[in-house]
Coordinates of C-alpha atoms and ligand atoms in Angstrom, one line a residue:
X1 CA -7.3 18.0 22.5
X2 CA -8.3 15.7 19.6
X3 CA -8.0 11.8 19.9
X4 CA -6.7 9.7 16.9
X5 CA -6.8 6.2 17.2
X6 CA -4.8 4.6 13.8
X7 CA -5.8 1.0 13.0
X8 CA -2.7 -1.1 12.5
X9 CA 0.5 -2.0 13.5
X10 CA 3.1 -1.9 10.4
X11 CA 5.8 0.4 9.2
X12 CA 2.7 2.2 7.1
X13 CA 1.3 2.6 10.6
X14 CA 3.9 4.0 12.2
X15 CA 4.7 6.7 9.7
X16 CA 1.1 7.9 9.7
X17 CA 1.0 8.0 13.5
X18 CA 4.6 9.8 13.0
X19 CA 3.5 12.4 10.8
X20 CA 0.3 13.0 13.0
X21 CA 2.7 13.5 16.3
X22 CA 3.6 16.9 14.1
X23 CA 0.4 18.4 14.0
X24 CA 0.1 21.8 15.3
X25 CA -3.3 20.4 16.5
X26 CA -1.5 18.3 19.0
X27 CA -3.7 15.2 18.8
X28 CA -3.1 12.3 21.4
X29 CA -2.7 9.1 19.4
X30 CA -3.8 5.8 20.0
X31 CA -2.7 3.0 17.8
X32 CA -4.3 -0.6 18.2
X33 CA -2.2 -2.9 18.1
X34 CA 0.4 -1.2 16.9
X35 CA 4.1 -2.0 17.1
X36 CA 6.9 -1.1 19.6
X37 CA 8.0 1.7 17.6
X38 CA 4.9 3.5 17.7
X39 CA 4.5 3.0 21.3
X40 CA 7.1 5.9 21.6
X41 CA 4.4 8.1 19.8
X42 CA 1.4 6.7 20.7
X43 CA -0.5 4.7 23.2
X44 CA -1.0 1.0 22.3
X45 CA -3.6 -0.9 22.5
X46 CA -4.0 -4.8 22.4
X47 CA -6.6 -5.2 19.7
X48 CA -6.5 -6.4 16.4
X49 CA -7.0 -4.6 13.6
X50 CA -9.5 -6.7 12.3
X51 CA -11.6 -6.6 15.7
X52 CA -14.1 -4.3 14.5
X53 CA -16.3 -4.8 17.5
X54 CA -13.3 -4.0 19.8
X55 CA -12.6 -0.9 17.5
X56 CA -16.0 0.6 18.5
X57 CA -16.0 -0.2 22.0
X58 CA -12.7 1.5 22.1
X59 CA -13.6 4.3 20.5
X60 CA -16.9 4.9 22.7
X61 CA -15.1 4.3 26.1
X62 CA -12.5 6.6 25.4
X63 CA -14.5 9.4 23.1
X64 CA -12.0 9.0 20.2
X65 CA -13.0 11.4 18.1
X66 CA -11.2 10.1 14.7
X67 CA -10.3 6.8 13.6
X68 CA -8.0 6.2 10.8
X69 CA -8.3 3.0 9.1
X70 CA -5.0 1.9 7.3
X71 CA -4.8 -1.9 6.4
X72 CA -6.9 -3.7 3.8
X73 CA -8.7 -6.4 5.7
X74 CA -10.5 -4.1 7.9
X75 CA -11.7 -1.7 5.4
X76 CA -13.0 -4.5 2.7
X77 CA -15.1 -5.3 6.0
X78 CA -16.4 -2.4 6.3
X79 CA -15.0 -1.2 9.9
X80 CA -15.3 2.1 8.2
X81 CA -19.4 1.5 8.1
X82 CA -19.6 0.3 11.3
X83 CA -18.0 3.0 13.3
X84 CA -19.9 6.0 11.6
X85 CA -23.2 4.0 11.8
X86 CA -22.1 4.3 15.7
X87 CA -22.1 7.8 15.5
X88 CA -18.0 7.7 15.3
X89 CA -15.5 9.9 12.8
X90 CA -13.7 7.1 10.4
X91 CA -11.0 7.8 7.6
X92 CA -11.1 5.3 5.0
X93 CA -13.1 3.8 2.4
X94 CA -16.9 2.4 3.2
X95 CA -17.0 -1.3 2.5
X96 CA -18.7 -0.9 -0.9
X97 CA -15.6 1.5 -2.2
X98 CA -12.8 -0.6 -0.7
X99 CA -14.0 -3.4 -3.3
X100 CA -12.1 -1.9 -5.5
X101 CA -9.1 -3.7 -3.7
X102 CA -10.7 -6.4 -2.2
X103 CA -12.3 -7.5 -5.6
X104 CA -10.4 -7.7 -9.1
X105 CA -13.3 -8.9 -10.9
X106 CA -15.2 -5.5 -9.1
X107 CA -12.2 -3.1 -10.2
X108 CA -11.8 -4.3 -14.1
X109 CA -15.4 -4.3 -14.7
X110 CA -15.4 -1.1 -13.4
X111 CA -12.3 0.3 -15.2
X112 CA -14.7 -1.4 -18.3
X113 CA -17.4 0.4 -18.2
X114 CA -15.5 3.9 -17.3
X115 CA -13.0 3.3 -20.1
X116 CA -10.4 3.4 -17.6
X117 CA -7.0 1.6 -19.2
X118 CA -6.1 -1.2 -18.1
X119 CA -5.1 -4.6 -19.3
X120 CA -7.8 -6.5 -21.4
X121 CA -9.1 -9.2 -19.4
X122 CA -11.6 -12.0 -19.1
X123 CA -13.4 -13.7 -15.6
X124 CA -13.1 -17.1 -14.9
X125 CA -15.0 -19.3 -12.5
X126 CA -14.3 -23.2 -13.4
X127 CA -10.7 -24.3 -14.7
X128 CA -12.0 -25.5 -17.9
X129 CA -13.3 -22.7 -19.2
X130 CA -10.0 -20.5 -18.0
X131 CA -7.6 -23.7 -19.6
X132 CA -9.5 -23.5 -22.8
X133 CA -9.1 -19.3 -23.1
X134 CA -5.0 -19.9 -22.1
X135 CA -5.2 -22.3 -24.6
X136 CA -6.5 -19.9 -27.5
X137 CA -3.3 -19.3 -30.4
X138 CA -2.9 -15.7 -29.2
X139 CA -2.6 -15.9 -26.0
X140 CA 0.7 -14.6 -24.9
X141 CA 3.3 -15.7 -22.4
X142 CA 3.8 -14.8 -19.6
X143 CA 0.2 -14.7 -19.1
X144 CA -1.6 -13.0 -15.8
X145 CA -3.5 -14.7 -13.2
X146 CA -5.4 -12.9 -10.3
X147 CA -7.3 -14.1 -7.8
X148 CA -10.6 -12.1 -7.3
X149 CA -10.2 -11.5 -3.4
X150 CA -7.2 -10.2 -0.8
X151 CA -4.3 -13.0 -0.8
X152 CA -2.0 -10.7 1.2
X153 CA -0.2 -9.6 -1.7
X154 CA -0.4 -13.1 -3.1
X155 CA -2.8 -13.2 -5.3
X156 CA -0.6 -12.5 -9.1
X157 CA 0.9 -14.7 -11.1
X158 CA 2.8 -14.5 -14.4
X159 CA 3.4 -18.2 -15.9
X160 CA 5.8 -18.1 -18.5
X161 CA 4.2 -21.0 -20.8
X162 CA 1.4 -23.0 -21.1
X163 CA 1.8 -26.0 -18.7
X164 CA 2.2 -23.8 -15.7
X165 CA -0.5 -21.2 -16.5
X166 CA -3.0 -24.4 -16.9
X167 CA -1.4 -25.5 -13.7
X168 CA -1.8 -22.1 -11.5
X169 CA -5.8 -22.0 -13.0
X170 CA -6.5 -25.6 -11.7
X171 CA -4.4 -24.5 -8.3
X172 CA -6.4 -21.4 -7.7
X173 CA -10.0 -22.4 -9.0
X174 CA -10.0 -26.1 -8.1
X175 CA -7.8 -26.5 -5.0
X176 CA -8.4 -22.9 -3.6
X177 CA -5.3 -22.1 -3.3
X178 CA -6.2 -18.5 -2.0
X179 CA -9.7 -19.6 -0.6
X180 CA -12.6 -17.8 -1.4
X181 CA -10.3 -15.4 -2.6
X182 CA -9.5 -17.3 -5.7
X183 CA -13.2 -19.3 -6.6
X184 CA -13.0 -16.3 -9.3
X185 CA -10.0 -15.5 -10.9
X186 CA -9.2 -12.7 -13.5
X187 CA -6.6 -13.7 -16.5
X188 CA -5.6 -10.1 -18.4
X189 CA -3.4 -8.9 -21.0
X190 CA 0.5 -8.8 -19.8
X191 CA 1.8 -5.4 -19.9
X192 CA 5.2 -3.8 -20.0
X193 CA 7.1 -0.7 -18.9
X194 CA 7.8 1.7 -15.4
X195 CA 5.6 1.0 -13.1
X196 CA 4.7 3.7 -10.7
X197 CA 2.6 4.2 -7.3
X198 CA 0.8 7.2 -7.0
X199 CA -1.5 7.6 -3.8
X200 CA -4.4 10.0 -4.1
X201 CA -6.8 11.4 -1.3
X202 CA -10.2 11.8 -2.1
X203 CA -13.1 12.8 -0.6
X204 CA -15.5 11.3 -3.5
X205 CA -15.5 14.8 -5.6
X206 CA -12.0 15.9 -5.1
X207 CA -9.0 14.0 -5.7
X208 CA -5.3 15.6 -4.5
X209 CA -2.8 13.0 -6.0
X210 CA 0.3 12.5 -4.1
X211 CA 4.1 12.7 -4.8
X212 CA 4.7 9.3 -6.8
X213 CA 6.5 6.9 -5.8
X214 CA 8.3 3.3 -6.7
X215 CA 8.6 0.0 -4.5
X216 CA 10.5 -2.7 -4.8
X217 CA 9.0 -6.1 -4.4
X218 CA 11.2 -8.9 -4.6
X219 CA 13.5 -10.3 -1.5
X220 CA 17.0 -9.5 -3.3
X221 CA 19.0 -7.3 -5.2
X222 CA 18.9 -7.6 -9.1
X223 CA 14.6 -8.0 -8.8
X224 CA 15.7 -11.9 -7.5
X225 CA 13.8 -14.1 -5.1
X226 CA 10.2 -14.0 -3.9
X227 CA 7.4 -11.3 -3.9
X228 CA 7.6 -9.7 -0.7
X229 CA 5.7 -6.7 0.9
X230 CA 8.0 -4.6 -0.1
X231 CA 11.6 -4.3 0.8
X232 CA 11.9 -0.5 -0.4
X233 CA 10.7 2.7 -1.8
X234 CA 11.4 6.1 -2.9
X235 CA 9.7 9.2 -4.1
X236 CA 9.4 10.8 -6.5
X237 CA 9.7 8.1 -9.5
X238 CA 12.1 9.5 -12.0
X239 CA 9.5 8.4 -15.0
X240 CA 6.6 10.1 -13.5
X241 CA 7.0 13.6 -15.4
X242 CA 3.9 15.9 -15.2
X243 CA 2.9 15.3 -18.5
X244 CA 2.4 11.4 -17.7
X245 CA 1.0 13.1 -14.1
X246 CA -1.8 15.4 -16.3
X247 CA -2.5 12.2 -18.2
X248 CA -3.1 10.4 -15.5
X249 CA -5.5 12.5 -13.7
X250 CA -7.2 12.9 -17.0
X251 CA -7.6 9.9 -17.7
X252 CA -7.4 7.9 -14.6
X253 CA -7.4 9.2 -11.5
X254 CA -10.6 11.7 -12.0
X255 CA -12.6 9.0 -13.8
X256 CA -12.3 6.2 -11.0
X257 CA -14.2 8.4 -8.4
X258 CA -16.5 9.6 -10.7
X259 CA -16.8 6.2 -11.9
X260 CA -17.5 5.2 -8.2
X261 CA -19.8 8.4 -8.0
X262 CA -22.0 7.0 -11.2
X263 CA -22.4 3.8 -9.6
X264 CA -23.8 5.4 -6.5
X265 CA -20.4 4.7 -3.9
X266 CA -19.2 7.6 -2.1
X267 CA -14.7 7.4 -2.1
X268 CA -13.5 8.8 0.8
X269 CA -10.0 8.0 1.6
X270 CA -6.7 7.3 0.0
X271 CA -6.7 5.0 -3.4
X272 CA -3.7 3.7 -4.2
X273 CA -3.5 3.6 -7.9
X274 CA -0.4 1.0 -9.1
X275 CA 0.5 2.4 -12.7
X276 CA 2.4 0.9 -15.2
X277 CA 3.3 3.6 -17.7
X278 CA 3.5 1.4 -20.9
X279 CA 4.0 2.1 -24.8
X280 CA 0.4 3.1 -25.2
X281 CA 0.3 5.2 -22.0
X282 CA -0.6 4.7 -18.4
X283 CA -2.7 2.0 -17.2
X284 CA -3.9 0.8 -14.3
X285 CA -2.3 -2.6 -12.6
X286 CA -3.7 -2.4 -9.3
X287 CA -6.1 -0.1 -7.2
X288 CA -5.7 -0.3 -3.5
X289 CA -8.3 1.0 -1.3
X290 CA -5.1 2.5 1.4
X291 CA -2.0 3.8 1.9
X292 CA 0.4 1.8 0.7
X293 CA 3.4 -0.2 2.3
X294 CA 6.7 0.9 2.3
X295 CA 5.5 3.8 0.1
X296 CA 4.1 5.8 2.5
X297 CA 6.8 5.7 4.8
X298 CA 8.4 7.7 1.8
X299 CA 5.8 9.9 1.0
X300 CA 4.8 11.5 4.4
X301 CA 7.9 12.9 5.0
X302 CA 7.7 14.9 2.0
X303 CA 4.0 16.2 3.3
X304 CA 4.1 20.1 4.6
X305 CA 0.2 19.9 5.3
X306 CA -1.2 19.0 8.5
X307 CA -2.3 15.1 8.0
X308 CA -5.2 15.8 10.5
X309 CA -6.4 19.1 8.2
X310 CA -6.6 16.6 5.8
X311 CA -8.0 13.2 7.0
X312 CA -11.0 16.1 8.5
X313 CA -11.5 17.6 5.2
X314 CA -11.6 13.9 3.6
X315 CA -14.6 13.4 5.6
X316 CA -16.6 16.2 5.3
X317 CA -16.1 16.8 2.2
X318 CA -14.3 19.5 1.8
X319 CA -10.7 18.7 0.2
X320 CA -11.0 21.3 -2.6
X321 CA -10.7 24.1 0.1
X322 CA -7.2 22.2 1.8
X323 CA -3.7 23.4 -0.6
X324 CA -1.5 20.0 0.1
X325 CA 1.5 21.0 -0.4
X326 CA 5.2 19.0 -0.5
X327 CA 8.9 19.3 0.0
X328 CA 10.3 19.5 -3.2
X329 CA 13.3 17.4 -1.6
X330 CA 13.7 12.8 -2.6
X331 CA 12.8 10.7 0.0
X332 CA 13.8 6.9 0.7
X333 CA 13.0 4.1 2.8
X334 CA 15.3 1.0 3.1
X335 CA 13.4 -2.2 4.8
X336 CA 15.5 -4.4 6.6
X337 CA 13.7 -7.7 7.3
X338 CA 14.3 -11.0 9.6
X339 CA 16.8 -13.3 7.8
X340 CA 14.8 -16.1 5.5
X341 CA 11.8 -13.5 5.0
X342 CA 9.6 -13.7 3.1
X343 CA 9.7 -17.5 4.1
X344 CA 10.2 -18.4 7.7
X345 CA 12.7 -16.9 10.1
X346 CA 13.4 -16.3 13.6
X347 CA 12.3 -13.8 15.8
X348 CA 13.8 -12.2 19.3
X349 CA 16.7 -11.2 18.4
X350 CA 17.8 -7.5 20.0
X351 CA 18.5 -4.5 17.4
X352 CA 21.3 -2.2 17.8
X353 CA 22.3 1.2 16.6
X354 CA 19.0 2.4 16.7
X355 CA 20.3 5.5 18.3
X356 CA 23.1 5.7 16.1
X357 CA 20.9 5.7 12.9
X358 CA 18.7 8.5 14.5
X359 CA 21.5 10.9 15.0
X360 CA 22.6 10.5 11.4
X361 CA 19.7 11.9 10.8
X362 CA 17.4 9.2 9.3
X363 CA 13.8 8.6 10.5
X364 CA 13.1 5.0 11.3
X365 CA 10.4 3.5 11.1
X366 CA 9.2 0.1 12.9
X367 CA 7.4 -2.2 10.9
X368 CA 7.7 -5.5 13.3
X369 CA 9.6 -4.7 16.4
X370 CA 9.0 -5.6 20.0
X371 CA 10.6 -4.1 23.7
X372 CA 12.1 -7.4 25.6
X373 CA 13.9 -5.9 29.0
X374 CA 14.0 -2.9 27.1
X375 CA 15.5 -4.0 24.1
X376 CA 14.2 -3.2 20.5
X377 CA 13.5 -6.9 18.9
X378 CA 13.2 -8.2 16.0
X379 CA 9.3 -9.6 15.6
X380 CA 8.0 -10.2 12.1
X381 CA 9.4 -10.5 8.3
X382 CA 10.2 -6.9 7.3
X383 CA 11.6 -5.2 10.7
X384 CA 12.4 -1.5 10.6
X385 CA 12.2 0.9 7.2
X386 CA 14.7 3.4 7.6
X387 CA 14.0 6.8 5.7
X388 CA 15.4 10.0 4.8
X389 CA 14.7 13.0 3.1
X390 CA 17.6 14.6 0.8
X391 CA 18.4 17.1 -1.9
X392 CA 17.8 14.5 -4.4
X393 CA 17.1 10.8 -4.2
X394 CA 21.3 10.0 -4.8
X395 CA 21.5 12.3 -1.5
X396 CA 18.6 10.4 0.3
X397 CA 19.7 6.9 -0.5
X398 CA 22.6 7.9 0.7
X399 CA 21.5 9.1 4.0
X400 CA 19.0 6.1 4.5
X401 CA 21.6 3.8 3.4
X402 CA 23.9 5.4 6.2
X403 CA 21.4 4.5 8.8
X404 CA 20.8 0.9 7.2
X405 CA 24.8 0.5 8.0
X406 CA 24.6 1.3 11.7
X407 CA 21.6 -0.9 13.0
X408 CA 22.6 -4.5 13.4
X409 CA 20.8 -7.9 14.5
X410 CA 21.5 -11.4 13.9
X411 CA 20.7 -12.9 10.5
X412 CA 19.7 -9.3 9.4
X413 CA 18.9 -8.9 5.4
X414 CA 18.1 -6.0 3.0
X415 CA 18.6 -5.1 -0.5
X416 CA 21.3 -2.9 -1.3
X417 CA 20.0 -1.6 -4.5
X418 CA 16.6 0.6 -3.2
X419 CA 16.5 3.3 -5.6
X420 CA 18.5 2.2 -8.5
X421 CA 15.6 1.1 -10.8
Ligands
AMP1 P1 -0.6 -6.7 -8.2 O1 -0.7 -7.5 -6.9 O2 -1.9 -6.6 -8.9 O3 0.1 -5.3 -7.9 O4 0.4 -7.4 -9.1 C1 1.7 -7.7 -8.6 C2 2.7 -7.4 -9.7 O5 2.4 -8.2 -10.8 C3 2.6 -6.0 -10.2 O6 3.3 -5.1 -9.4 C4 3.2 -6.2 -11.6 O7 4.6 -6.1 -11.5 C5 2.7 -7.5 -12.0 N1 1.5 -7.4 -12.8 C6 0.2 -7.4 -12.4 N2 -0.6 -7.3 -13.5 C7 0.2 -7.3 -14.6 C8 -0.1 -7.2 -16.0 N3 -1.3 -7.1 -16.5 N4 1.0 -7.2 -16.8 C9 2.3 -7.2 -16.3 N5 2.6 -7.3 -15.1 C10 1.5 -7.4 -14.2
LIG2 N1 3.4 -1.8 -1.6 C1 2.2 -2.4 -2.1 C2 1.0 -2.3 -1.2 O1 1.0 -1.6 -0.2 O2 0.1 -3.0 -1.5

């Protein structure tokens, strides 16, 4: 029997370890630290995902033989490297490839050089030099800020005039507001229209693009409140046609792993690309070097293929011999979060209707949950992302929206307009 160990302990996590339970290899999972959720489908254990060491000497002691990396930090430090220079199976990007997350200034000059599109942009190091480009006469408002590094999601800004872009370069480049993650910044071109998520698996030569997908970032209904990590998402997106999906692999998807290949980096993994399909065509907004989150928690539900067939061909190699293949049925995942998230809020409070959302038929997925005397609690900003598959995505909104309406815990907040974008 195989061993998977998944590296995590989100809602992302807990549908990848879900989907893994189904395979007709039978695989007995592992998930460090995982969540309470994902304890009824896998074994727990206490270390962080960022405890690379730990990771190994896991691994070793109890002959995992695959490890699936899923959150950013870990990849951009290469826990991928380190567990196949120990002689261990890893799924996921090598340090060098996941810099095309953990670095913006890496990705755009990249997406340069490739004629990839994406915005125009410029790289900044010292405040004066980014107020003087802001202040050039066609520069356009809002104008786009990004720190260089990971700033958990943090790390865009769109000031809508002058004073306040001058103000966010001085924050990020003089007062470090992300740290090191912001002592480079890029500013780019601000771009309009759908914007679309569409995961792909590669295995460096082969790339199998998912179904799309769309998230919803902001806290409250009506796109209102603060950038969150998501408070929904649905597959497919409704603007995602396969003309725009030949396009993109044309002219995007293809072209960043060869890109990577020219450079002399190996892709083996998922890349996220975040699209934005605007007047001149799709560009690229965003690569991520993982699965995303909540939009896998909506995407592998819709997956017929084994997840271990693939993760194993991913590392060998071999993806152009795997058919992935998906339900042609809608899929959406609501989040429901702690009260006040994404600022502070309280934890401990018990869930209920749990069960109840089960039998109607809705998968749901833990994203920051914890058993107290064998009570579901509540124990982080987004809680629980409750999912389900229908004829359409009317049908599954419906359906995960049905769920939504029987769980219950004090101070309990979600959007109800997932899907309506
Ligand atoms: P990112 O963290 O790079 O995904 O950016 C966060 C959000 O900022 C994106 O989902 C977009 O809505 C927005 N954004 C980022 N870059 C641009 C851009 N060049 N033009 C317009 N909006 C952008
Ligand atoms: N949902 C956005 C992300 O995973 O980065």
């Amino acid at each position: 029997m195989k061993k998977v160990l998944v590296i995590g302990g989100g809602g992302r996590e807990h549908a990848i370890v879900w989907k893994l339970s189904q395979s007709a290899k039978k695989p007995e999972l592992f998930c460090a630290p995982g969540n309470a959720g994902i304890g009824q489908l896998a074994t727990c254990v206490p270390i962080k995902a960022m405890d690379i060491e730990g990771v190994v000497k896991f691994s070793k002691e109890n002959a995992i033989d695959l490890v699936m990396v899923a959150p950013d930090d870990p990849l951009a430090a290469g826990m991928v490297d380190v567990l196949t220079e120990n002689g261990i199976r890893a799924f996921g990007p090598c340090k060098a490839a996941a810099q095309i997350e953990a670095s913006k200034v890496f990705s755009k000059a990249l997406m340069k050089k490739y004629n990839i599109p994406t915005a125009t942009y410029e790289v900044f190091t010292d405040s004066q030099s980014a107020i003087a480009y802001l202040r050039r006469p066609e520069q356009k408002f809002p104008a786009v800020l990004k720190a260089d590094g990971l700033a958990l999601g943090k790390g865009v800004v769109l000031p809508e005039n002058l004073a306040d872009a001058e103000a966010a370069a001085v924050e990020m480049l003089d007062h470090g507001q992300f740290g090191d993650s912001s002592k480079r910044i890029v500013i780019e071109e601000y771009m309009t229209g759908p914007e679309v998520t569409v995961l792909a698996f590669t295995d460096g030569k082969t790339v199998v693009p998912m179904v799309s997908s769309q998230d919803h970032k902001r806290a409250y209904d009506g796109d209102k409140g603060l950038n969150t990590g998501g408070m929904g998402a649905f597959s497919p997106s409704r603007h995602y046609t396969p003309e725009i999906a030949k396009q993109c692999m044309e002219e995007i998807f293809l072209p960043t792993v060869k890109a990577l290949a020219s450079e002399g980096i190996v892709y083996k993994g998922v890349i996220y690309f975040g699209l934005m399909l605007t007047p001149n065509g799709p560009r690229v907004v965003e690569y991520n070097a993982r699965f995303g989150d909540p939009e896998t928690q909506c995407i592998l539900p819709r997956l017929k293929t084994d997840l271990i067939d693939i993760f194993d061909a991913v590392i060998d190699g071999t993806l152009d011999q795997v058919n992935v293949e998906w339900k042609e049925e809608a899929c959406a995942c609501v989040v429901m979060a702690s009260g006040g998230y994404p600022l502070s809020y309280e934890k401990g409070y018990p869930i209920s209707g749990l069960d109840e959302a089960a039998e109607k038929g809705t998968i749901v997925f833990h994203a920051g949950t914890v058993l107290k005397d064998g009570a579901f609690c509540n124990n982080g900003g987004r809680v629980l992302g409750v999912t389900a598959l229908g004829a359409d995505l009317q049908a599954a909104l419906d359906k995960a929206y049905t769920g939504v309406h029987c769980i219950d815990w004090k101070d309990v907040h979600y959007r109800t307009d997932i899907g309506k974008k």
